[in-house]
PDB file of C-alpha atoms in Angstrom:
ATOM      1  CA  MET A   1       0.000   0.000   0.000  1.00  0.00           C
ATOM      2  CA  THR A   2       1.366   3.335  -1.031  1.00  0.00           C
ATOM      3  CA  LYS A   3       1.826   5.706   1.863  1.00  0.00           C
ATOM      4  CA  PRO A   4       1.012   9.384   1.361  1.00  0.00           C
ATOM      5  CA  PRO A   5       3.971  11.725   1.248  1.00  0.00           C
ATOM      6  CA  GLN A   6       5.160  12.731   4.660  1.00  0.00           C
ATOM      7  CA  GLY A   7       3.253  15.721   6.085  1.00  0.00           C
ATOM      8  CA  GLN A   8       0.075  15.092   4.010  1.00  0.00           C
ATOM      9  CA  PRO A   9      -3.157  13.807   5.700  1.00  0.00           C
ATOM     10  CA  THR A  10      -4.398  10.289   5.059  1.00  0.00           C
ATOM     11  CA  ARG A  11      -7.889   9.550   3.693  1.00  0.00           C
ATOM     12  CA  ILE A  12      -9.064   8.665   7.186  1.00  0.00           C
ATOM     13  CA  GLN A  13      -7.761  11.948   8.501  1.00  0.00           C
ATOM     14  CA  LEU A  14      -9.429  13.844   5.654  1.00  0.00           C
ATOM     15  CA  ARG A  15     -12.723  12.038   6.293  1.00  0.00           C
ATOM     16  CA  THR A  16     -12.470  12.870   9.986  1.00  0.00           C
ATOM     17  CA  ILE A  17     -11.825  16.533   9.210  1.00  0.00           C
ATOM     18  CA  ILE A  18     -14.791  16.653   6.802  1.00  0.00           C
ATOM     19  CA  GLU A  19     -17.072  14.992   9.357  1.00  0.00           C
ATOM     20  CA  ARG A  20     -16.011  17.487  12.001  1.00  0.00           C
ATOM     21  CA  ILE A  21     -16.683  20.382   9.625  1.00  0.00           C
ATOM     22  CA  GLN A  22     -20.115  18.951   8.813  1.00  0.00           C
ATOM     23  CA  LYS A  23     -20.904  18.658  12.522  1.00  0.00           C
ATOM     24  CA  LEU A  24     -19.799  22.234  13.097  1.00  0.00           C
ATOM     25  CA  GLN A  25     -21.943  23.637  10.264  1.00  0.00           C
ATOM     26  CA  PRO A  26     -25.199  23.854  12.310  1.00  0.00           C
ATOM     27  CA  VAL A  27     -23.291  25.483  15.148  1.00  0.00           C
ATOM     28  CA  ALA A  28     -21.741  28.004  12.768  1.00  0.00           C
ATOM     29  CA  ILE A  29     -25.109  28.733  11.168  1.00  0.00           C
ATOM     30  CA  GLY A  30     -26.647  29.160  14.618  1.00  0.00           C
ATOM     31  CA  LEU A  31     -23.921  31.603  15.621  1.00  0.00           C
ATOM     32  CA  VAL A  32     -24.470  33.587  12.426  1.00  0.00           C
ATOM     33  CA  ILE A  33     -28.229  33.721  13.090  1.00  0.00           C
ATOM     34  CA  ILE A  34     -27.657  34.829  16.699  1.00  0.00           C
ATOM     35  CA  ALA A  35     -25.217  37.531  15.593  1.00  0.00           C
ATOM     36  CA  ALA A  36     -27.654  38.765  12.945  1.00  0.00           C
ATOM     37  CA  SER A  37     -30.523  38.780  15.461  1.00  0.00           C
ATOM     38  CA  LEU A  38     -28.474  40.776  17.950  1.00  0.00           C
ATOM     39  CA  LYS A  39     -27.639  43.264  15.212  1.00  0.00           C
ATOM     40  CA  ILE A  40     -31.334  43.637  14.337  1.00  0.00           C
ATOM     41  CA  VAL A  41     -32.260  44.117  18.003  1.00  0.00           C
ATOM     42  CA  GLU A  42     -29.534  46.736  18.333  1.00  0.00           C
ATOM     43  CA  SER A  43     -30.806  48.565  15.238  1.00  0.00           C
ATOM     44  CA  VAL A  44     -34.412  48.502  16.486  1.00  0.00           C
ATOM     45  CA  ASN A  45     -33.273  49.762  19.881  1.00  0.00           C
ATOM     46  CA  ASN A  46     -31.396  52.613  18.200  1.00  0.00           C
ATOM     47  CA  ILE A  47     -34.530  53.533  16.223  1.00  0.00           C
ATOM     48  CA  VAL A  48     -36.659  53.491  19.397  1.00  0.00           C
ATOM     49  CA  GLN A  49     -34.129  55.643  21.246  1.00  0.00           C
ATOM     50  CA  PHE A  50     -33.995  58.053  18.304  1.00  0.00           C
ATOM     51  CA  ARG A  51     -37.797  58.288  18.198  1.00  0.00           C
ATOM     52  CA  GLU A  52     -37.973  58.912  21.955  1.00  0.00           C
ATOM     53  CA  SER A  53     -35.320  61.600  21.624  1.00  0.00           C
ATOM     54  CA  VAL A  54     -37.230  63.327  18.808  1.00  0.00           C
ATOM     55  CA  CYS A  55     -40.592  63.046  20.566  1.00  0.00           C
ATOM     56  CA  ARG A  56     -39.228  64.596  23.749  1.00  0.00           C
ATOM     57  CA  THR A  57     -38.628  67.814  21.821  1.00  0.00           C
ATOM     58  CA  ASP A  58     -41.275  67.680  19.065  1.00  0.00           C
ATOM     59  CA  LEU A  59     -44.424  65.594  19.552  1.00  0.00           C
ATOM     60  CA  SER A  60     -45.730  66.621  16.127  1.00  0.00           C
ATOM     61  CA  ALA A  61     -42.930  64.740  14.324  1.00  0.00           C
ATOM     62  CA  PRO A  62     -44.137  61.891  12.027  1.00  0.00           C
ATOM     63  CA  LEU A  63     -42.414  59.224  14.151  1.00  0.00           C
ATOM     64  CA  CYS A  64     -44.270  60.227  17.301  1.00  0.00           C
ATOM     65  CA  PRO A  65     -47.506  58.531  18.400  1.00  0.00           C
ATOM     66  CA  PRO A  66     -50.469  60.839  19.054  1.00  0.00           C
ATOM     67  CA  GLU A  67     -50.257  62.266  22.547  1.00  0.00           C
ATOM     68  CA  LYS A  68     -53.006  61.329  24.990  1.00  0.00           C
ATOM     69  CA  LEU A  69     -54.194  64.247  27.080  1.00  0.00           C
ATOM     70  CA  ASP A  70     -56.420  64.276  30.126  1.00  0.00           C
ATOM     71  CA  PRO A  71     -60.105  65.111  29.472  1.00  0.00           C
ATOM     72  CA  PRO A  72     -61.150  68.775  29.775  1.00  0.00           C
ATOM     73  CA  GLN A  73     -61.844  69.995  33.310  1.00  0.00           C
ATOM     74  CA  TRP A  74     -63.889  72.797  34.865  1.00  0.00           C
ATOM     75  CA  ILE A  75     -62.329  75.123  37.430  1.00  0.00           C
ATOM     76  CA  GLY A  76     -63.650  78.054  39.446  1.00  0.00           C
ATOM     77  CA  THR A  77     -61.291  81.010  39.648  1.00  0.00           C
ATOM     78  CA  LYS A  78     -60.795  84.756  39.754  1.00  0.00           C
ATOM     79  CA  ILE A  79     -58.533  86.382  37.192  1.00  0.00           C
ATOM     80  CA  GLU A  80     -55.422  87.963  38.670  1.00  0.00           C
ATOM     81  CA  ASP A  81     -53.901  89.209  35.415  1.00  0.00           C
ATOM     82  CA  VAL A  82     -54.157  89.055  31.626  1.00  0.00           C
ATOM     83  CA  TYR A  83     -51.103  89.881  29.536  1.00  0.00           C
ATOM     84  CA  ILE A  84     -49.567  89.202  26.138  1.00  0.00           C
ATOM     85  CA  LYS A  85     -46.226  87.458  25.797  1.00  0.00           C
ATOM     86  CA  LYS A  86     -44.092  85.906  23.056  1.00  0.00           C
ATOM     87  CA  LEU A  87     -43.515  82.248  23.935  1.00  0.00           C
ATOM     88  CA  GLN A  88     -40.493  80.341  22.694  1.00  0.00           C
ATOM     89  CA  ASN A  89     -42.423  77.670  20.752  1.00  0.00           C
ATOM     90  CA  TYR A  90     -45.102  79.873  19.175  1.00  0.00           C
ATOM     91  CA  GLU A  91     -44.769  82.396  16.376  1.00  0.00           C
ATOM     92  CA  PRO A  92     -47.628  84.757  17.327  1.00  0.00           C
ATOM     93  CA  GLU A  93     -47.775  86.495  20.663  1.00  0.00           C
ATOM     94  CA  THR A  94     -49.928  84.647  23.180  1.00  0.00           C
ATOM     95  CA  THR A  95     -52.472  85.909  25.694  1.00  0.00           C
ATOM     96  CA  LEU A  96     -51.675  84.438  29.108  1.00  0.00           C
ATOM     97  CA  VAL A  97     -54.129  84.408  31.994  1.00  0.00           C
ATOM     98  CA  VAL A  98     -53.052  84.333  35.642  1.00  0.00           C
ATOM     99  CA  THR A  99     -55.617  82.605  37.886  1.00  0.00           C
ATOM    100  CA  ASP A 100     -55.897  82.743  41.662  1.00  0.00           C
ATOM    101  CA  LYS A 101     -54.643  79.150  41.879  1.00  0.00           C
ATOM    102  CA  PHE A 102     -51.357  78.567  43.667  1.00  0.00           C
ATOM    103  CA  PRO A 103     -48.475  77.526  41.369  1.00  0.00           C
ATOM    104  CA  ASP A 104     -47.765  73.806  41.462  1.00  0.00           C
ATOM    105  CA  ARG A 105     -44.395  72.227  40.763  1.00  0.00           C
ATOM    106  CA  THR A 106     -46.178  69.271  39.187  1.00  0.00           C
ATOM    107  CA  GLU A 107     -46.739  70.014  35.495  1.00  0.00           C
ATOM    108  CA  LYS A 108     -49.938  67.981  35.368  1.00  0.00           C
ATOM    109  CA  LYS A 109     -51.500  69.959  38.225  1.00  0.00           C
ATOM    110  CA  ASP A 110     -50.273  73.489  37.577  1.00  0.00           C
ATOM    111  CA  ILE A 111     -53.088  75.793  36.423  1.00  0.00           C
ATOM    112  CA  SER A 112     -51.796  79.027  37.938  1.00  0.00           C
ATOM    113  CA  VAL A 113     -51.262  80.361  34.400  1.00  0.00           C
ATOM    114  CA  LEU A 114     -53.436  79.462  31.408  1.00  0.00           C
ATOM    115  CA  ARG A 115     -53.294  80.243  27.710  1.00  0.00           C
ATOM    116  CA  ASN A 116     -56.214  81.902  25.958  1.00  0.00           C
ATOM    117  CA  VAL A 117     -57.639  79.414  23.468  1.00  0.00           C
ATOM    118  CA  ASP A 118     -55.507  79.155  20.345  1.00  0.00           C
ATOM    119  CA  GLN A 119     -55.612  75.566  19.134  1.00  0.00           C
ATOM    120  CA  GLU A 120     -57.719  73.122  17.121  1.00  0.00           C
ATOM    121  CA  ILE A 121     -59.816  71.119  19.592  1.00  0.00           C
ATOM    122  CA  SER A 122     -62.262  69.332  17.276  1.00  0.00           C
ATOM    123  CA  GLU A 123     -60.879  65.972  18.441  1.00  0.00           C
ATOM    124  CA  ILE A 124     -62.747  66.409  21.734  1.00  0.00           C
ATOM    125  CA  GLY A 125     -65.933  67.670  20.087  1.00  0.00           C
ATOM    126  CA  VAL A 126     -65.328  71.361  20.817  1.00  0.00           C
ATOM    127  CA  LYS A 127     -65.178  74.091  18.189  1.00  0.00           C
ATOM    128  CA  LYS A 128     -62.361  76.608  18.304  1.00  0.00           C
ATOM    129  CA  ARG A 129     -63.550  79.782  20.016  1.00  0.00           C
ATOM    130  CA  ASN A 130     -62.893  83.417  19.229  1.00  0.00           C
ATOM    131  CA  SER A 131     -59.857  84.169  21.363  1.00  0.00           C
ATOM    132  CA  GLY A 132     -60.487  87.925  21.046  1.00  0.00           C
ATOM    133  CA  GLN A 133     -63.917  87.599  22.666  1.00  0.00           C
ATOM    134  CA  TYR A 134     -62.460  85.441  25.405  1.00  0.00           C
ATOM    135  CA  GLU A 135     -59.762  88.006  26.094  1.00  0.00           C
ATOM    136  CA  ALA A 136     -62.387  90.743  26.538  1.00  0.00           C
ATOM    137  CA  ILE A 137     -64.330  88.590  29.028  1.00  0.00           C
ATOM    138  CA  LEU A 138     -61.179  87.740  30.962  1.00  0.00           C
ATOM    139  CA  ARG A 139     -60.048  91.367  31.167  1.00  0.00           C
ATOM    140  CA  ARG A 140     -63.486  92.436  32.349  1.00  0.00           C
ATOM    141  CA  ALA A 141     -63.491  89.732  35.032  1.00  0.00           C
ATOM    142  CA  LYS A 142     -60.060  90.883  36.192  1.00  0.00           C
ATOM    143  CA  LYS A 143     -61.196  94.507  36.388  1.00  0.00           C
ATOM    144  CA  ASN A 144     -64.403  93.709  38.289  1.00  0.00           C
ATOM    145  CA  GLY A 145     -62.971  90.921  40.443  1.00  0.00           C
ATOM    146  CA  THR A 146     -65.752  88.556  39.423  1.00  0.00           C
ATOM    147  CA  PRO A 147     -65.232  84.779  39.540  1.00  0.00           C
ATOM    148  CA  LEU A 148     -65.579  82.635  36.437  1.00  0.00           C
ATOM    149  CA  CYS A 149     -66.009  79.006  35.551  1.00  0.00           C
ATOM    150  CA  LEU A 150     -63.333  78.051  33.019  1.00  0.00           C
ATOM    151  CA  LYS A 151     -63.176  74.852  31.027  1.00  0.00           C
ATOM    152  CA  ILE A 152     -59.530  74.047  30.383  1.00  0.00           C
ATOM    153  CA  TYR A 153     -57.767  71.475  28.231  1.00  0.00           C
ATOM    154  CA  GLY A 154     -54.259  70.611  27.122  1.00  0.00           C
ATOM    155  CA  LYS A 155     -50.981  70.155  28.930  1.00  0.00           C
ATOM    156  CA  ARG A 156     -48.576  72.172  30.997  1.00  0.00           C
ATOM    157  CA  LYS A 157     -44.884  71.799  30.243  1.00  0.00           C
ATOM    158  CA  PHE A 158     -42.385  74.037  31.973  1.00  0.00           C
ATOM    159  CA  ALA A 159     -39.437  73.437  29.629  1.00  0.00           C
ATOM    160  CA  THR A 160     -41.294  74.441  26.453  1.00  0.00           C
ATOM    161  CA  SER A 161     -43.588  77.135  27.906  1.00  0.00           C
ATOM    162  CA  GLU A 162     -46.760  75.169  27.204  1.00  0.00           C
ATOM    163  CA  PHE A 163     -49.918  76.061  29.119  1.00  0.00           C
ATOM    164  CA  LYS A 164     -53.361  74.537  29.369  1.00  0.00           C
ATOM    165  CA  ASN A 165     -55.907  76.284  27.142  1.00  0.00           C
ATOM    166  CA  ILE A 166     -59.183  77.947  28.072  1.00  0.00           C
ATOM    167  CA  ILE A 167     -61.754  76.347  25.772  1.00  0.00           C
ATOM    168  CA  GLU A 168     -64.983  77.601  27.362  1.00  0.00           C
ATOM    169  CA  ILE A 169     -66.014  80.375  29.765  1.00  0.00           C
ATOM    170  CA  ASP A 170     -69.079  80.664  31.991  1.00  0.00           C
ATOM    171  CA  GLU A 171     -69.334  84.185  33.416  1.00  0.00           C
ATOM    172  CA  LYS A 172     -71.935  83.187  35.985  1.00  0.00           C
ATOM    173  CA  PHE A 173     -70.228  81.429  38.844  1.00  0.00           C
ATOM    174  CA  PRO A 174     -72.891  79.412  40.721  1.00  0.00           C
ATOM    175  CA  ASP A 175     -72.682  81.574  43.850  1.00  0.00           C
ATOM    176  CA  SER A 176     -70.383  84.588  43.515  1.00  0.00           C
ATOM    177  CA  LYS A 177     -71.306  85.895  46.977  1.00  0.00           C
ATOM    178  CA  THR A 178     -69.755  82.927  48.723  1.00  0.00           C
ATOM    179  CA  TYR A 179     -66.768  82.465  46.386  1.00  0.00           C
ATOM    180  CA  ASP A 180     -64.279  83.792  48.921  1.00  0.00           C
ATOM    181  CA  SER A 181     -65.591  81.433  51.611  1.00  0.00           C
ATOM    182  CA  LEU A 182     -64.891  78.345  49.501  1.00  0.00           C
ATOM    183  CA  ASN A 183     -61.570  76.573  49.156  1.00  0.00           C
ATOM    184  CA  PRO A 184     -60.129  75.966  45.649  1.00  0.00           C
ATOM    185  CA  GLU A 185     -61.440  72.392  45.457  1.00  0.00           C
ATOM    186  CA  GLU A 186     -64.969  73.487  46.408  1.00  0.00           C
ATOM    187  CA  ARG A 187     -64.926  76.235  43.768  1.00  0.00           C
ATOM    188  CA  ASP A 188     -63.886  73.742  41.100  1.00  0.00           C
ATOM    189  CA  LYS A 189     -66.594  71.315  42.225  1.00  0.00           C
ATOM    190  CA  LYS A 190     -69.316  73.969  41.903  1.00  0.00           C
ATOM    191  CA  CYS A 191     -68.318  74.603  38.287  1.00  0.00           C
ATOM    192  CA  LYS A 192     -67.989  70.902  37.550  1.00  0.00           C
ATOM    193  CA  ASP A 193     -71.387  70.076  39.065  1.00  0.00           C
ATOM    194  CA  LYS A 194     -73.020  72.894  37.103  1.00  0.00           C
ATOM    195  CA  HIS A 195     -71.749  71.803  33.699  1.00  0.00           C
ATOM    196  CA  GLU A 196     -71.119  68.075  33.823  1.00  0.00           C
ATOM    197  CA  ILE A 197     -74.180  65.843  33.509  1.00  0.00           C
ATOM    198  CA  PRO A 198     -74.057  63.117  36.171  1.00  0.00           C
ATOM    199  CA  ILE A 199     -74.187  59.531  34.915  1.00  0.00           C
ATOM    200  CA  PRO A 200     -77.225  57.764  36.436  1.00  0.00           C
ATOM    201  CA  PRO A 201     -76.469  54.528  38.318  1.00  0.00           C
ATOM    202  CA  GLN A 202     -77.102  51.366  36.322  1.00  0.00           C
ATOM    203  CA  GLY A 203     -79.128  48.395  37.476  1.00  0.00           C
TER     204      GLY A 203
END
């Protein structure tokens, strides 16, 4: 039997090497699939992080999901001041309204300053009001010291100078004579009870 030249593998050795390679193929394929999957996960994560970064600064961007806001709420208040100011995220000057509510460090709760209505609110079944008429009512209430019921909607965001909007005004507070004797929560409740229809109990 002819021996292979020294240093060259025999047929048995070649067969063994081939068998080992064949056994390793599924492992190699699995490793490739795992590596590709990790790369996809990393790419998706980068996209999510990018979207979150964009949405933190601009919620109107195409990548951002529609923002869910709390339902409109009624509050009872007196008007401390009405003034016009240029806000950083809005081209036109904006009419701001200072209420008699104490400032709150929690964005969701702060209603010490409101913005006169200036947005499309058809998504909650309310037509956009005439902000000029609202401003006249608010200035008159400030001058006379009369309380109002205000329906407000939107969000408060300190960093971007966003304020909740006044979307409806009722000039007749349920009991203006006793306004000063009520606490803020009681004033809000009077306005809420006057305008919100109670849901009858079922059953």
